[in-house]
Coordinates of C-alpha atoms and ligand atoms in Angstrom, one line a residue:
M218 CA 105.0 164.4 -12.6
R219 CA 105.0 167.6 -14.7
K220 CA 105.6 167.2 -18.4
V221 CA 105.4 169.7 -21.3
L222 CA 103.0 168.4 -24.0
Y223 CA 101.0 169.7 -27.0
N224 CA 97.8 168.3 -28.5
R225 CA 97.8 170.2 -31.8
F226 CA 100.5 171.8 -34.0
G227 CA 101.0 175.5 -33.8
D228 CA 103.0 178.3 -32.2
E229 CA 104.2 178.3 -28.5
Q230 CA 100.6 178.7 -27.3
V231 CA 100.1 175.0 -28.0
V232 CA 102.6 173.8 -25.4
E233 CA 101.5 173.3 -21.8
V234 CA 102.6 171.8 -18.6
Q235 CA 100.4 168.8 -17.7
E236 CA 100.4 166.2 -14.9
Q237 CA 101.4 162.8 -16.2
P238 CA 102.3 159.5 -14.7
T239 CA 106.0 159.0 -14.0
P240 CA 107.4 156.6 -16.6
T241 CA 108.0 152.9 -15.6
I242 CA 111.3 151.5 -16.8
T243 CA 112.1 148.2 -18.6
E244 CA 115.1 146.0 -17.6
E245 CA 117.3 147.9 -20.1
Q246 CA 116.3 151.4 -19.0
L247 CA 117.1 153.9 -16.3
L248 CA 114.8 156.5 -14.7
I249 CA 116.3 159.9 -14.6
Q250 CA 115.1 162.8 -12.5
V251 CA 115.6 165.8 -14.8
K252 CA 117.3 168.8 -13.3
A253 CA 117.5 170.8 -16.5
A254 CA 116.6 170.5 -20.2
S255 CA 117.7 172.8 -23.0
I256 CA 115.8 174.6 -25.7
N257 CA 116.7 173.9 -29.3
P258 CA 115.2 175.3 -32.6
L259 CA 114.3 171.8 -33.4
D260 CA 111.7 171.9 -30.6
W261 CA 109.6 174.7 -32.3
K262 CA 110.2 173.4 -35.8
I263 CA 108.6 170.1 -34.6
Y264 CA 105.7 171.5 -32.5
R265 CA 104.8 174.0 -35.3
G266 CA 104.4 170.9 -37.6
E267 CA 107.3 171.9 -39.9
M268 CA 109.0 168.5 -39.7
K269 CA 106.0 166.1 -39.8
L270 CA 107.7 163.9 -42.4
M271 CA 110.3 163.1 -39.7
S272 CA 108.5 163.6 -36.5
G273 CA 105.1 162.1 -37.5
S274 CA 101.7 163.6 -36.8
K275 CA 100.7 161.5 -33.8
L276 CA 99.6 163.7 -30.8
P277 CA 99.8 164.4 -28.0
K278 CA 103.6 164.8 -28.1
G279 CA 106.2 165.8 -25.6
V280 CA 108.7 168.7 -26.0
G281 CA 112.4 168.8 -25.4
I282 CA 115.3 166.6 -26.5
D283 CA 118.3 167.0 -24.3
F284 CA 118.5 166.9 -20.5
A285 CA 120.8 166.5 -17.4
G286 CA 119.7 164.9 -14.2
I287 CA 120.2 162.2 -11.6
V288 CA 119.7 158.4 -12.0
R289 CA 116.9 157.4 -9.6
Q290 CA 116.2 153.8 -10.8
V291 CA 118.1 151.3 -12.9
G292 CA 116.8 148.2 -14.8
A293 CA 118.3 144.8 -14.0
G294 CA 120.1 144.8 -17.4
V295 CA 121.9 148.2 -16.9
T296 CA 125.6 147.8 -16.2
R297 CA 127.3 151.2 -16.6
F298 CA 125.3 153.5 -14.3
R299 CA 124.1 153.4 -10.7
V300 CA 121.4 155.1 -8.7
G301 CA 122.6 158.6 -7.7
D302 CA 124.9 159.1 -10.8
A303 CA 124.7 162.6 -12.3
V304 CA 124.2 162.2 -16.1
F305 CA 123.3 164.1 -19.3
G306 CA 121.9 162.9 -22.6
L307 CA 119.1 163.0 -25.1
L308 CA 115.9 161.4 -26.2
G309 CA 115.1 160.5 -29.8
V310 CA 115.4 163.7 -31.7
F311 CA 111.9 163.6 -33.1
K312 CA 110.3 161.8 -30.1
G313 CA 110.6 164.6 -27.6
G314 CA 109.6 164.6 -23.9
A315 CA 112.8 165.8 -22.1
L316 CA 110.9 168.8 -20.5
A317 CA 109.5 166.6 -17.7
D318 CA 110.4 165.8 -14.1
Y319 CA 111.4 162.2 -15.2
V320 CA 112.5 160.5 -18.4
A321 CA 113.1 156.8 -19.1
V322 CA 116.2 156.1 -21.3
T323 CA 118.6 153.4 -22.2
E324 CA 122.3 153.5 -21.4
A325 CA 123.3 154.5 -24.9
A326 CA 121.4 157.8 -24.5
I327 CA 123.4 159.1 -21.6
A328 CA 126.9 159.8 -20.3
L329 CA 128.2 160.7 -16.9
K330 CA 128.0 164.5 -16.3
P331 CA 131.5 165.9 -15.9
A332 CA 132.0 167.2 -12.4
A333 CA 133.4 170.5 -13.9
I334 CA 130.1 171.6 -15.3
S335 CA 126.7 172.4 -13.9
F336 CA 123.4 170.5 -14.7
D337 CA 122.3 173.6 -16.8
Q338 CA 125.5 173.4 -18.8
A339 CA 125.3 169.6 -19.2
A340 CA 121.7 169.9 -20.5
S341 CA 122.7 172.4 -23.1
L342 CA 125.4 170.1 -24.6
P343 CA 123.9 167.0 -26.3
V344 CA 122.0 168.4 -29.3
A345 CA 124.1 171.4 -30.0
G346 CA 127.4 169.7 -29.1
L347 CA 126.7 166.5 -31.1
A348 CA 125.6 168.6 -34.0
A349 CA 128.8 170.6 -33.9
L350 CA 130.9 167.4 -33.6
Q351 CA 129.1 165.9 -36.6
L352 CA 129.5 169.0 -38.7
V353 CA 133.1 169.6 -37.9
D354 CA 134.5 166.1 -37.8
Q355 CA 132.3 164.2 -40.2
L356 CA 130.4 166.3 -42.7
A357 CA 133.1 168.9 -43.2
A358 CA 136.1 166.9 -42.0
I359 CA 137.7 170.1 -40.9
G360 CA 141.5 169.8 -40.4
K361 CA 144.7 171.8 -39.9
G362 CA 144.9 175.0 -42.0
H363 CA 141.3 174.8 -43.3
E364 CA 139.6 178.1 -44.0
V365 CA 136.1 177.8 -42.4
L366 CA 133.2 180.2 -42.5
L367 CA 130.6 179.7 -39.8
N368 CA 127.4 181.6 -40.6
G369 CA 125.4 181.9 -37.3
A370 CA 128.4 181.3 -35.2
T371 CA 127.2 182.4 -31.8
G372 CA 124.0 180.3 -31.5
G373 CA 123.8 177.0 -29.7
V374 CA 125.6 174.9 -32.3
G375 CA 127.9 177.7 -33.5
Q376 CA 129.5 178.4 -30.2
F377 CA 130.7 174.8 -30.0
A378 CA 131.6 174.6 -33.7
I379 CA 133.9 177.6 -33.3
Q380 CA 135.8 175.9 -30.5
L381 CA 135.9 172.5 -32.2
A382 CA 137.1 173.9 -35.6
K383 CA 139.8 175.9 -33.8
K384 CA 140.8 172.7 -31.9
R385 CA 141.2 170.9 -35.2
G386 CA 143.6 173.7 -36.4
A387 CA 141.2 175.6 -38.8
R388 CA 141.2 179.3 -39.4
V389 CA 137.6 180.4 -38.5
T390 CA 135.7 183.3 -39.8
A391 CA 132.6 183.7 -37.7
V392 CA 129.4 185.5 -38.9
A393 CA 127.4 186.8 -36.0
G394 CA 125.1 189.6 -35.1
Q395 CA 126.4 192.8 -33.4
A396 CA 125.7 191.4 -29.9
G397 CA 127.5 188.1 -30.6
A398 CA 130.7 189.5 -32.1
P399 CA 132.7 189.8 -28.8
R400 CA 131.6 186.3 -27.9
A401 CA 132.8 184.8 -31.2
T402 CA 136.2 186.4 -30.6
Q403 CA 136.3 185.1 -27.1
L404 CA 135.5 181.6 -28.2
G405 CA 138.4 181.7 -30.6
A406 CA 137.2 183.0 -34.0
D407 CA 140.1 184.5 -36.0
L408 CA 137.8 187.0 -37.8
V409 CA 134.3 188.1 -37.0
V410 CA 131.8 189.5 -39.6
D411 CA 128.8 191.3 -38.3
Y412 CA 126.0 190.3 -40.6
T413 CA 123.9 193.4 -39.7
R414 CA 126.7 195.6 -41.1
Q415 CA 128.4 193.6 -43.8
D416 CA 126.9 191.4 -46.5
I417 CA 129.0 188.2 -46.6
R418 CA 128.7 188.2 -50.4
Q419 CA 131.2 191.0 -50.4
L420 CA 133.9 188.9 -48.8
T421 CA 136.9 188.4 -51.0
Q422 CA 138.3 185.4 -49.2
R423 CA 137.4 181.9 -50.4
F424 CA 136.7 179.0 -48.0
D425 CA 137.3 175.2 -47.8
T426 CA 134.1 174.9 -45.7
I427 CA 131.0 176.9 -45.1
I428 CA 128.6 175.8 -42.4
D429 CA 125.3 177.6 -42.3
L430 CA 123.6 177.6 -38.9
S431 CA 121.2 180.5 -39.6
D432 CA 118.9 178.7 -42.1
K433 CA 119.3 181.8 -44.3
L434 CA 122.3 181.1 -46.5
V435 CA 121.4 179.3 -49.7
F436 CA 123.9 177.2 -51.7
K437 CA 123.6 179.5 -54.7
V438 CA 125.2 182.3 -52.7
A439 CA 127.5 180.1 -50.6
K440 CA 129.1 178.4 -53.6
K441 CA 130.6 181.8 -54.8
L442 CA 132.5 181.9 -51.5
L443 CA 133.8 178.3 -51.7
K444 CA 137.1 177.2 -53.0
P445 CA 136.9 174.9 -56.1
K446 CA 136.8 171.8 -53.9
G447 CA 135.0 173.4 -51.0
T448 CA 132.1 172.0 -49.0
F449 CA 128.9 173.7 -48.0
V450 CA 126.8 172.2 -45.1
N451 CA 123.4 173.3 -43.9
T452 CA 121.2 172.0 -41.1
L453 CA 117.9 171.8 -42.9
P454 CA 117.0 168.2 -43.7
S455 CA 114.2 167.8 -46.3
P456 CA 113.6 165.0 -48.8
Q457 CA 114.0 167.6 -51.6
G458 CA 117.2 169.0 -50.2
L459 CA 118.7 165.6 -49.8
V460 CA 117.9 164.5 -53.4
L461 CA 119.2 167.9 -54.8
S462 CA 122.5 167.5 -52.9
F463 CA 122.9 163.9 -54.0
F464 CA 122.6 164.8 -57.7
H465 CA 124.6 168.0 -57.3
N466 CA 127.5 166.1 -55.7
L467 CA 127.6 163.6 -58.6
F468 CA 128.6 166.3 -61.0
S469 CA 130.4 169.0 -59.0
A470 CA 133.7 169.3 -57.1
R471 CA 132.1 171.8 -54.8
K472 CA 130.0 169.6 -52.4
R473 CA 126.8 170.4 -50.5
K474 CA 125.8 168.4 -47.5
I475 CA 123.0 168.4 -44.9
L476 CA 123.1 167.6 -41.2
I477 CA 120.9 164.9 -39.9
L478 CA 121.8 164.5 -36.3
K479 CA 122.9 160.9 -35.4
P480 CA 123.4 160.8 -31.7
T481 CA 125.9 158.2 -30.4
A482 CA 127.1 157.2 -27.0
A483 CA 130.7 157.8 -28.2
G484 CA 129.8 161.3 -29.2
L485 CA 128.4 162.0 -25.7
S486 CA 131.6 160.7 -24.2
T487 CA 133.7 162.9 -26.4
L488 CA 131.6 165.9 -25.3
A489 CA 132.0 164.9 -21.7
A490 CA 135.8 164.8 -22.1
L491 CA 135.8 168.1 -23.9
A492 CA 133.6 169.7 -21.2
Q493 CA 135.8 168.3 -18.4
D494 CA 138.8 169.8 -20.2
E495 CA 138.3 173.2 -21.7
L496 CA 135.1 173.5 -23.7
Q497 CA 133.3 176.7 -22.9
I498 CA 129.5 176.3 -22.4
P499 CA 127.9 179.7 -22.1
I500 CA 124.3 179.7 -21.0
E501 CA 122.4 182.8 -22.1
R502 CA 119.0 182.4 -20.3
V503 CA 117.5 180.2 -17.6
Y504 CA 113.7 179.7 -17.4
A505 CA 111.4 178.0 -14.9
L506 CA 109.1 175.2 -16.2
A507 CA 106.1 177.4 -15.5
D508 CA 107.4 180.0 -18.0
I509 CA 107.7 177.5 -20.8
R510 CA 105.6 179.5 -23.3
Q511 CA 107.6 182.7 -22.6
A512 CA 110.8 180.7 -23.0
Y513 CA 109.7 179.5 -26.5
Q514 CA 108.3 182.9 -27.4
E515 CA 111.6 184.6 -26.7
T516 CA 114.0 182.0 -28.1
S517 CA 112.0 181.3 -31.3
R518 CA 111.9 185.0 -32.1
G519 CA 115.7 185.3 -31.9
N520 CA 115.7 187.3 -28.6
V521 CA 118.1 184.9 -26.8
K522 CA 121.6 184.9 -28.3
G523 CA 123.0 181.4 -27.5
K524 CA 121.7 178.5 -25.3
A525 CA 118.7 178.7 -23.1
V526 CA 117.8 176.1 -20.5
V527 CA 114.7 175.2 -18.5
V528 CA 115.2 174.1 -14.8
L529 CA 113.0 171.6 -13.2
Ligands
NAP716 N1 119.4 168.8 -38.9 C1 119.7 168.5 -37.6 O1 119.8 167.3 -37.3 C2 119.9 169.6 -36.7 C3 120.5 169.3 -35.4 C4 120.7 170.4 -34.6 C5 120.5 171.7 -35.0 N2 119.9 171.9 -36.2 C6 119.6 173.3 -36.7 O2 120.8 174.0 -36.7 C7 120.5 175.4 -36.7 C8 121.3 176.1 -35.7 O3 121.0 175.6 -34.4 P1 121.3 176.5 -33.1 O4 120.8 175.8 -31.9 O5 122.7 177.0 -33.2 O6 120.3 177.8 -33.4 P2 120.4 179.3 -32.8 O7 120.9 179.2 -31.5 O8 119.0 179.9 -33.0 O9 121.5 180.0 -33.8 C9 121.2 180.5 -35.0 C10 122.2 181.6 -35.3 O10 122.0 182.2 -36.5 C11 122.3 183.6 -36.5 N3 121.7 184.3 -37.5 C12 120.4 184.7 -37.7 N4 120.2 185.4 -38.8 C13 121.4 185.4 -39.5 C14 121.9 185.9 -40.7 N5 121.1 186.6 -41.5 N6 123.2 185.7 -41.0 C15 124.0 185.1 -40.2 N7 123.6 184.6 -39.0 C16 122.3 184.7 -38.6 C17 121.8 184.0 -35.1 O11 122.6 185.1 -34.7 P3 121.8 186.3 -33.9 O12 121.2 185.7 -32.7 O13 122.9 187.2 -33.5 O14 120.8 186.9 -34.8 C18 122.2 182.8 -34.3 O15 123.4 182.9 -33.7 C19 119.0 175.5 -36.4 O16 118.3 175.7 -37.6 C20 118.7 174.1 -35.9 O17 117.3 173.7 -36.1 C21 119.6 170.9 -37.1

């Protein structure tokens, strides 16, 4: 089978499609034929070697976290799925390997694909959707009437976070580039700020929650836009950041938190229900596996606004 791997850390030139044996499954696993896998910024942060503390340095390593496909084999201990089921899910975030014709997973890593969405849409949901759920419902605990600022609102995570925050009854100010502004409005944002034209430091409004998805907003700036008991969340886990946040939160009413994605089967089921219902899942770009370097070149340089998927 084909699988995207890399043998050294570096830019997208290190990733390549190689022939590998199809995985064999244990009694507790299923073999999934992957129809589509999505691209996430975590992919390039890992293959560039920026997250070695979490991903480890052992090579070769597979690329890709979330996928959608069809169950082709089930182990004797599998109870919830059958051969032929259409499913979506994710591998261990730092393990990688979803960009492959087949993956071996446990039941906890997948959910049935809602009939209402395509394989491409289902593949783009797990990482970005679970991140949005964790940010909105757990880290920020967004509720009715909350004033929320989403910085980087039309990327993979942001487009789901807008919809979830609105569903929880918040008033959402979305910060997006010029091209993303109409989409932010269409996804439900109450107010859109174009970061190429307006500096968010000039905003006079104060927020209960600020979620930064751009990796560019530092707490020092964000805290001036927070209400006295507001919460700032970013998505850059680092030992230094976690320690800083811990000590900061001991002494300040304004909290700072960091997303460390914790995938759960319950989270996947919630996403499936939302997708079957009304969640919009825009796909911005679709690539063939053979064009994987081009895919990472374009997405990692910010040339794709929203989710990109790779079809297998
Ligand atoms: N810690 C974890 O466990 C975890 C899990 C999932 C995701 N993440 C991280 O979460 C972040 C967001 O993920 P994603 O998939 O949504 O990424 P993405 O699709 O690349 O979105 C990033 C967004 O930031 C916007 N942006 C860029 N520069 C900006 C600026 N100066 N001000 C405001 N917005 C700006 C971009 O808008 P334009 O395209 O219009 O420039 C884009 O919409 C990434 O860093 C990812 O690695 C972390």
